[in-house]
Amino acid sequence: MSEKVVRQRKSDKHDTAGKTKSNGKKKSVKIKENAEEDSSSVLPLYLSSAAVALFSILYYVFVYQEDAGYTVFVSAKDKVDKVVYTVKCSSDYDTEKFEGCKPKKCGRTVMDNLITESDARHLKELAEKGMSYGGSSGGASILDLHSGALSSGTQFINIYKFLQSQNEALLTEEDLRIYSKVKDKIHAAIASEFGVKQNQLYLTSPTFFSRMNTTPPTTKHDEYWHPHIDKITYESFHYTSLLYLSTYGSDFTGGRFVFVDKDTNRTVEPRLGRISFFTSGSENLHFVERLVDGVRYAITISFTCDPSKAIQNPAIR
Ligand SMILES: O=C(O)CCC(=O)C(=O)O
Ligand SMILES: [Fe+2]
């Protein structure tokens, strides 16, 4: 084998470690040129270039992809005023009516100064109190203040009916005031960010507190870590918002929110008082990582353009 070919093969290996498809293409052209100069080396050259190609593919799949697999979109360590990421809308909304409300521009927004930490703390205490009357036997519990649904063992109970039978109440005037204020701020922020009139956008069901921990699942409701599209999971949703009531890295580990994009997974690390909202179609496929440690509280606050799917604020009962 000529010295020139050996040199070329060495540089091919180096090139292919550069991980891009275009490097791969460039490489095969170079080899063809060399092969014409020394036909006795054609077979070993093809074999070795096949090995290099295979190595490159394996490297890409197992090393490069894992490295590039996760991109922190918003870290828990930074308190951000507003971070926006725009994505192309899916065709999910094309056949719907609700012009002027259904998403025309799609994406994600994270804000840390919209809701005060003190209001977030208050809501977390309310969630803890409510969930103390039930709780899933698996790792995910919900409490819906609108319908009264509360996870209990492997099922749901109505917390209002339960507390009535005990002559107790869950919500104080102060709880309702804070809940309603927080919801109104999020409603206004979503309308403004996506250019929708607030009076065309309605709170919808389910809007609920969630509590996640490391307990193994006992029903499919406990399996919060599956990638999903909110518009499919919860039909009425057009815009999803999440208010985080605990912080990644200090209250729990694992449990990051993950947008599944073609190029990478973009993570939102929960932080007390952080609001994250996004259009609910398939442009925003997402999941929550399984918790590794600790307990994670959040509220999912959901909005629809369909007035027939609107829900009312909770009231004292
Ligand atoms: O709690 C979260 O971060 C997301 C939960 C979620 O994806 C959902 O409620 O649909
Ligand atoms: Fe979701």
Short mmCIF file of C-alpha atoms and ligand atoms in Angstrom, two decimals:
data_model
loop_
_atom_site.label_atom_id
_atom_site.label_comp_id
_atom_site.label_asym_id
_atom_site.label_seq_id
_atom_site.Cartn_x
_atom_site.Cartn_y
_atom_site.Cartn_z
CA MET A 1 0.00 0.00 0.00
CA SER A 2 1.43 3.38 -0.96
CA GLU A 3 2.41 5.83 1.72
CA LYS A 4 -0.12 8.27 0.31
CA VAL A 5 -2.97 5.80 0.85
CA VAL A 6 -1.87 5.01 4.40
CA ARG A 7 -1.74 8.71 5.16
CA GLN A 8 -5.18 9.12 3.67
CA ARG A 9 -6.63 6.30 5.79
CA LYS A 10 -5.23 7.86 8.94
CA SER A 11 -6.82 11.19 8.11
CA ASP A 12 -10.11 9.43 7.26
CA LYS A 13 -10.30 8.04 10.78
CA HIS A 14 -9.63 11.44 12.14
CA ASP A 15 -12.30 12.97 9.89
CA THR A 16 -14.99 10.50 10.82
CA ALA A 17 -14.48 11.26 14.50
CA GLY A 18 -15.84 14.66 13.51
CA LYS A 19 -19.26 12.98 13.73
CA THR A 20 -21.13 14.65 10.88
CA LYS A 21 -22.79 13.02 7.92
CA SER A 22 -21.08 15.43 5.56
CA ASN A 23 -17.71 14.24 6.83
CA GLY A 24 -18.84 10.73 5.96
CA LYS A 25 -19.65 11.78 2.40
CA LYS A 26 -16.41 13.66 1.95
CA LYS A 27 -14.51 10.62 3.17
CA SER A 28 -15.92 8.22 0.58
CA VAL A 29 -14.92 10.54 -2.28
CA LYS A 30 -11.33 10.68 -1.05
CA ILE A 31 -11.10 6.90 -0.79
CA LYS A 32 -12.35 6.47 -4.32
CA GLU A 33 -9.58 8.73 -5.63
CA ASN A 34 -6.93 6.71 -3.78
CA ALA A 35 -8.36 3.39 -4.89
CA GLU A 36 -7.88 4.37 -8.52
CA GLU A 37 -4.17 4.91 -7.83
CA ASP A 38 -3.58 1.50 -6.19
CA SER A 39 -6.12 -1.15 -7.18
CA SER A 40 -4.44 -3.90 -5.07
CA SER A 41 -5.59 -2.11 -1.91
CA VAL A 42 -9.24 -1.78 -2.93
CA LEU A 43 -10.72 -4.59 -0.81
CA PRO A 44 -8.87 -3.90 2.46
CA LEU A 45 -9.56 -0.22 1.93
CA TYR A 46 -13.29 -0.82 1.55
CA LEU A 47 -13.28 -3.14 4.55
CA SER A 48 -11.46 -0.65 6.69
CA SER A 49 -13.63 2.24 5.53
CA ALA A 50 -16.70 0.11 6.32
CA ALA A 51 -15.25 -0.47 9.78
CA VAL A 52 -14.61 3.24 10.17
CA ALA A 53 -18.16 4.00 9.02
CA LEU A 54 -19.58 1.44 11.45
CA PHE A 55 -17.45 2.83 14.25
CA SER A 56 -18.66 6.34 13.39
CA ILE A 57 -22.30 5.26 13.45
CA LEU A 58 -21.86 3.49 16.78
CA TYR A 59 -19.96 6.48 18.14
CA TYR A 60 -22.75 8.80 16.99
CA VAL A 61 -25.49 6.63 18.44
CA PHE A 62 -23.90 5.81 21.78
CA VAL A 63 -21.56 8.67 22.56
CA TYR A 64 -22.35 11.78 20.57
CA GLN A 65 -26.12 11.42 20.81
CA GLU A 66 -26.00 10.88 24.55
CA ASP A 67 -23.80 13.91 25.00
CA ALA A 68 -25.98 16.08 22.82
CA GLY A 69 -29.18 14.34 23.96
CA TYR A 70 -30.09 16.87 26.63
CA THR A 71 -29.88 20.62 26.43
CA VAL A 72 -30.81 22.68 29.47
CA PHE A 73 -33.42 25.13 28.25
CA VAL A 74 -33.87 26.84 31.63
CA SER A 75 -31.80 25.88 34.67
CA ALA A 76 -33.13 25.88 38.24
CA LYS A 77 -30.07 27.88 39.27
CA ASP A 78 -31.01 30.93 37.19
CA LYS A 79 -33.93 33.18 38.07
CA VAL A 80 -35.11 34.30 34.64
CA ASP A 81 -37.47 37.12 33.82
CA LYS A 82 -38.68 35.53 30.59
CA VAL A 83 -37.18 32.96 28.22
CA VAL A 84 -38.98 32.16 24.97
CA TYR A 85 -38.43 29.35 22.48
CA THR A 86 -40.50 29.42 19.31
CA VAL A 87 -41.37 26.24 17.39
CA LYS A 88 -43.29 25.71 14.17
CA CYS A 89 -46.94 24.90 14.93
CA SER A 90 -48.05 21.36 14.14
CA SER A 91 -51.05 20.87 11.87
CA ASP A 92 -53.11 19.78 14.91
CA TYR A 93 -55.08 23.03 14.94
CA ASP A 94 -55.78 23.20 11.18
CA THR A 95 -59.22 21.62 11.25
CA GLU A 96 -60.39 23.47 14.35
CA LYS A 97 -62.52 26.58 14.52
CA PHE A 98 -61.72 29.10 17.31
CA GLU A 99 -59.97 31.55 14.99
CA GLY A 100 -58.27 34.28 16.99
CA CYS A 101 -57.63 31.92 19.89
CA LYS A 102 -56.16 28.67 18.54
CA PRO A 103 -52.37 28.88 18.26
CA LYS A 104 -51.02 30.70 15.21
CA LYS A 105 -47.59 30.96 16.72
CA CYS A 106 -46.33 28.08 18.84
CA GLY A 107 -43.65 27.68 21.44
CA ARG A 108 -42.66 27.75 25.07
CA THR A 109 -42.16 30.48 27.63
CA VAL A 110 -40.63 30.28 31.09
CA MET A 111 -41.02 33.12 33.63
CA ASP A 112 -39.75 33.35 37.21
CA ASN A 113 -41.07 36.77 38.20
CA LEU A 114 -44.73 36.44 37.26
CA ILE A 115 -45.74 34.57 40.42
CA THR A 116 -44.20 35.48 43.78
CA GLU A 117 -42.34 32.83 45.76
CA SER A 118 -44.61 33.62 48.69
CA ASP A 119 -47.76 32.81 46.64
CA ALA A 120 -46.08 29.65 45.31
CA ARG A 121 -45.22 28.61 48.87
CA HIS A 122 -48.81 29.23 49.97
CA LEU A 123 -50.11 27.03 47.15
CA LYS A 124 -47.61 24.31 47.99
CA GLU A 125 -48.88 24.26 51.59
CA LEU A 126 -52.44 24.03 50.27
CA ALA A 127 -51.44 21.08 48.07
CA GLU A 128 -49.72 19.36 51.00
CA LYS A 129 -52.79 19.85 53.19
CA GLY A 130 -55.20 18.59 50.51
CA MET A 131 -53.10 15.57 49.68
CA SER A 132 -52.78 14.63 53.34
CA TYR A 133 -56.42 13.41 53.08
CA GLY A 134 -55.50 10.89 50.39
CA GLY A 135 -52.59 10.29 48.05
CA SER A 136 -51.81 7.62 45.52
CA SER A 137 -50.26 4.34 46.61
CA GLY A 138 -47.91 4.85 43.62
CA GLY A 139 -45.62 7.75 42.80
CA ALA A 140 -48.04 10.35 41.40
CA SER A 141 -50.95 12.02 43.22
CA ILE A 142 -53.28 14.72 42.00
CA LEU A 143 -55.70 17.13 43.63
CA ASP A 144 -58.18 18.99 41.44
CA LEU A 145 -59.73 21.89 43.36
CA HIS A 146 -62.39 22.38 40.68
CA SER A 147 -63.87 18.88 40.63
CA GLY A 148 -62.64 17.79 44.05
CA ALA A 149 -60.80 14.75 42.60
CA LEU A 150 -58.04 13.53 44.91
CA SER A 151 -55.87 10.44 44.38
CA SER A 152 -56.46 7.88 47.10
CA GLY A 153 -54.71 4.51 46.99
CA THR A 154 -55.29 3.20 43.49
CA GLN A 155 -58.41 5.35 42.94
CA PHE A 156 -59.81 8.85 43.32
CA ILE A 157 -62.12 10.26 45.98
CA ASN A 158 -64.00 13.57 46.10
CA ILE A 159 -62.20 15.60 48.75
CA TYR A 160 -65.16 17.97 49.24
CA LYS A 161 -67.57 15.11 49.94
CA PHE A 162 -65.06 13.48 52.24
CA LEU A 163 -64.41 16.67 54.23
CA GLN A 164 -68.13 17.42 54.44
CA SER A 165 -68.63 14.09 56.14
CA GLN A 166 -65.89 15.05 58.62
CA ASN A 167 -67.33 18.57 59.12
CA GLU A 168 -64.11 20.08 57.84
CA ALA A 169 -63.25 22.52 55.04
CA LEU A 170 -60.20 22.62 52.83
CA LEU A 171 -60.17 26.12 51.35
CA THR A 172 -59.98 29.44 53.17
CA GLU A 173 -60.85 32.81 51.60
CA GLU A 174 -57.13 33.52 51.47
CA ASP A 175 -56.45 30.24 49.60
CA LEU A 176 -59.10 31.11 47.02
CA ARG A 177 -57.83 34.66 46.63
CA ILE A 178 -54.27 33.50 45.96
CA TYR A 179 -55.33 30.62 43.70
CA SER A 180 -57.49 32.96 41.64
CA LYS A 181 -54.85 35.72 41.47
CA VAL A 182 -52.19 33.27 40.29
CA LYS A 183 -54.50 31.77 37.68
CA ASP A 184 -55.46 35.23 36.37
CA LYS A 185 -51.80 36.26 36.00
CA ILE A 186 -51.02 33.11 34.02
CA HIS A 187 -54.13 33.58 31.89
CA ALA A 188 -53.02 37.14 31.03
CA ALA A 189 -49.42 36.08 30.31
CA ILE A 190 -50.50 33.30 27.92
CA ALA A 191 -52.94 35.60 26.11
CA SER A 192 -50.28 38.28 25.71
CA GLU A 193 -47.48 35.90 24.66
CA PHE A 194 -49.56 34.13 22.03
CA GLY A 195 -51.52 37.18 20.85
CA VAL A 196 -54.93 35.91 22.00
CA LYS A 197 -57.74 37.99 23.51
CA GLN A 198 -58.10 36.98 27.15
CA ASN A 199 -61.88 36.82 26.90
CA GLN A 200 -61.60 34.16 24.15
CA LEU A 201 -59.39 31.91 26.28
CA TYR A 202 -60.92 29.84 29.10
CA LEU A 203 -59.67 27.86 32.06
CA THR A 204 -60.34 24.16 31.39
CA SER A 205 -60.25 20.76 33.04
CA PRO A 206 -58.19 19.09 34.33
CA THR A 207 -56.45 21.87 36.25
CA PHE A 208 -54.75 20.18 39.19
CA PHE A 209 -51.98 20.02 41.78
CA SER A 210 -49.54 17.18 41.27
CA ARG A 211 -47.20 15.49 43.70
CA MET A 212 -44.54 13.10 42.42
CA ASN A 213 -42.13 10.93 44.36
CA THR A 214 -40.00 7.82 43.90
CA THR A 215 -42.63 5.28 45.04
CA PRO A 216 -43.04 2.58 42.36
CA PRO A 217 -46.26 2.88 40.30
CA THR A 218 -49.38 0.94 41.30
CA THR A 219 -51.62 2.12 38.41
CA LYS A 220 -50.96 3.70 35.01
CA HIS A 221 -51.87 7.11 36.49
CA ASP A 222 -48.63 6.89 38.48
CA GLU A 223 -46.51 6.62 35.32
CA TYR A 224 -45.85 10.30 34.71
CA TRP A 225 -42.64 9.75 32.75
CA HIS A 226 -44.14 8.78 29.37
CA PRO A 227 -43.75 11.24 26.48
CA HIS A 228 -47.14 12.66 25.56
CA ILE A 229 -48.98 15.45 23.79
CA ASP A 230 -51.33 17.35 26.08
CA LYS A 231 -53.84 18.04 23.29
CA ILE A 232 -54.24 14.27 22.91
CA THR A 233 -54.06 13.33 26.59
CA TYR A 234 -56.47 16.11 27.65
CA GLU A 235 -58.60 16.86 24.59
CA SER A 236 -59.74 20.39 25.42
CA PHE A 237 -56.25 21.87 25.94
CA HIS A 238 -54.89 24.57 23.62
CA TYR A 239 -52.36 26.08 26.03
CA THR A 240 -50.77 24.26 28.98
CA SER A 241 -49.15 25.98 31.91
CA LEU A 242 -47.17 24.54 34.78
CA LEU A 243 -46.48 26.39 37.98
CA TYR A 244 -43.67 24.76 39.91
CA LEU A 245 -43.97 24.61 43.69
CA SER A 246 -40.64 22.95 44.41
CA THR A 247 -37.11 23.15 43.09
CA TYR A 248 -34.99 20.69 41.13
CA GLY A 249 -31.70 19.91 42.86
CA SER A 250 -32.81 20.95 46.34
CA ASP A 251 -36.31 19.45 46.89
CA PHE A 252 -35.83 16.54 44.47
CA THR A 253 -33.58 15.11 41.77
CA GLY A 254 -34.69 13.58 38.47
CA GLY A 255 -38.10 15.08 37.71
CA ARG A 256 -36.99 17.60 35.11
CA PHE A 257 -39.57 18.57 32.50
CA VAL A 258 -38.35 17.53 29.04
CA PHE A 259 -39.45 18.80 25.60
CA VAL A 260 -38.67 16.10 23.05
CA ASP A 261 -37.35 17.84 19.93
CA LYS A 262 -35.83 16.27 16.82
CA ASP A 263 -32.36 17.68 17.47
CA THR A 264 -32.22 17.34 21.25
CA ASN A 265 -34.28 17.06 24.44
CA ARG A 266 -34.74 20.50 25.99
CA THR A 267 -35.17 20.53 29.76
CA VAL A 268 -36.97 22.93 32.04
CA GLU A 269 -35.69 22.48 35.57
CA PRO A 270 -38.52 23.18 38.03
CA ARG A 271 -38.00 26.04 40.49
CA LEU A 272 -40.37 27.33 43.18
CA GLY A 273 -42.58 30.01 41.57
CA ARG A 274 -41.45 29.22 38.01
CA ILE A 275 -44.17 29.25 35.39
CA SER A 276 -43.68 27.37 32.12
CA PHE A 277 -46.35 27.56 29.45
CA PHE A 278 -46.62 26.24 25.91
CA THR A 279 -49.00 25.37 23.11
CA SER A 280 -50.54 21.96 23.76
CA GLY A 281 -50.16 20.33 20.30
CA SER A 282 -47.63 17.83 18.98
CA GLU A 283 -45.06 20.60 18.47
CA ASN A 284 -44.57 20.26 22.23
CA LEU A 285 -44.16 16.53 22.89
CA HIS A 286 -42.87 16.21 26.46
CA PHE A 287 -42.44 14.10 29.56
CA VAL A 288 -41.31 14.38 33.17
CA GLU A 289 -38.23 12.39 34.14
CA ARG A 290 -38.70 9.77 36.83
CA LEU A 291 -37.74 11.15 40.20
CA VAL A 292 -34.50 9.87 41.67
CA ASP A 293 -34.98 11.42 45.08
CA GLY A 294 -37.33 13.72 47.02
CA VAL A 295 -40.83 15.07 46.33
CA ARG A 296 -41.96 17.38 43.52
CA TYR A 297 -45.05 19.62 43.61
CA ALA A 298 -46.55 21.51 40.67
CA ILE A 299 -49.89 22.79 39.37
CA THR A 300 -51.03 22.12 35.82
CA ILE A 301 -53.25 25.07 34.83
CA SER A 302 -54.90 24.55 31.47
CA PHE A 303 -56.59 26.78 28.92
CA THR A 304 -58.91 26.11 26.01
CA CYS A 305 -60.38 28.13 23.16
CA ASP A 306 -63.60 26.11 23.37
CA PRO A 307 -66.15 27.96 25.53
CA SER A 308 -68.14 24.73 26.00
CA LYS A 309 -65.11 23.26 27.85
CA ALA A 310 -64.66 26.21 30.24
CA ILE A 311 -64.63 25.57 34.01
CA GLN A 312 -65.33 27.88 36.94
CA ASN A 313 -63.08 28.90 39.81
CA PRO A 314 -63.30 26.71 42.90
CA ALA A 315 -65.47 28.04 45.72
CA ILE A 316 -65.71 27.36 49.47
CA ARG A 317 -67.91 24.33 50.05
O1 LIG B 1 -45.48 18.53 36.00
C1 LIG B 1 -44.96 18.73 34.92
O2 LIG B 1 -43.86 19.29 34.79
C2 LIG B 1 -45.65 18.27 33.66
C3 LIG B 1 -46.84 17.45 33.86
C4 LIG B 1 -47.50 17.13 32.55
O3 LIG B 1 -46.87 16.90 31.56
C5 LIG B 1 -48.94 17.13 32.47
O4 LIG B 1 -49.61 17.37 33.49
O5 LIG B 1 -49.47 16.89 31.38
FE FE B 2 -48.20 17.09 29.85
#
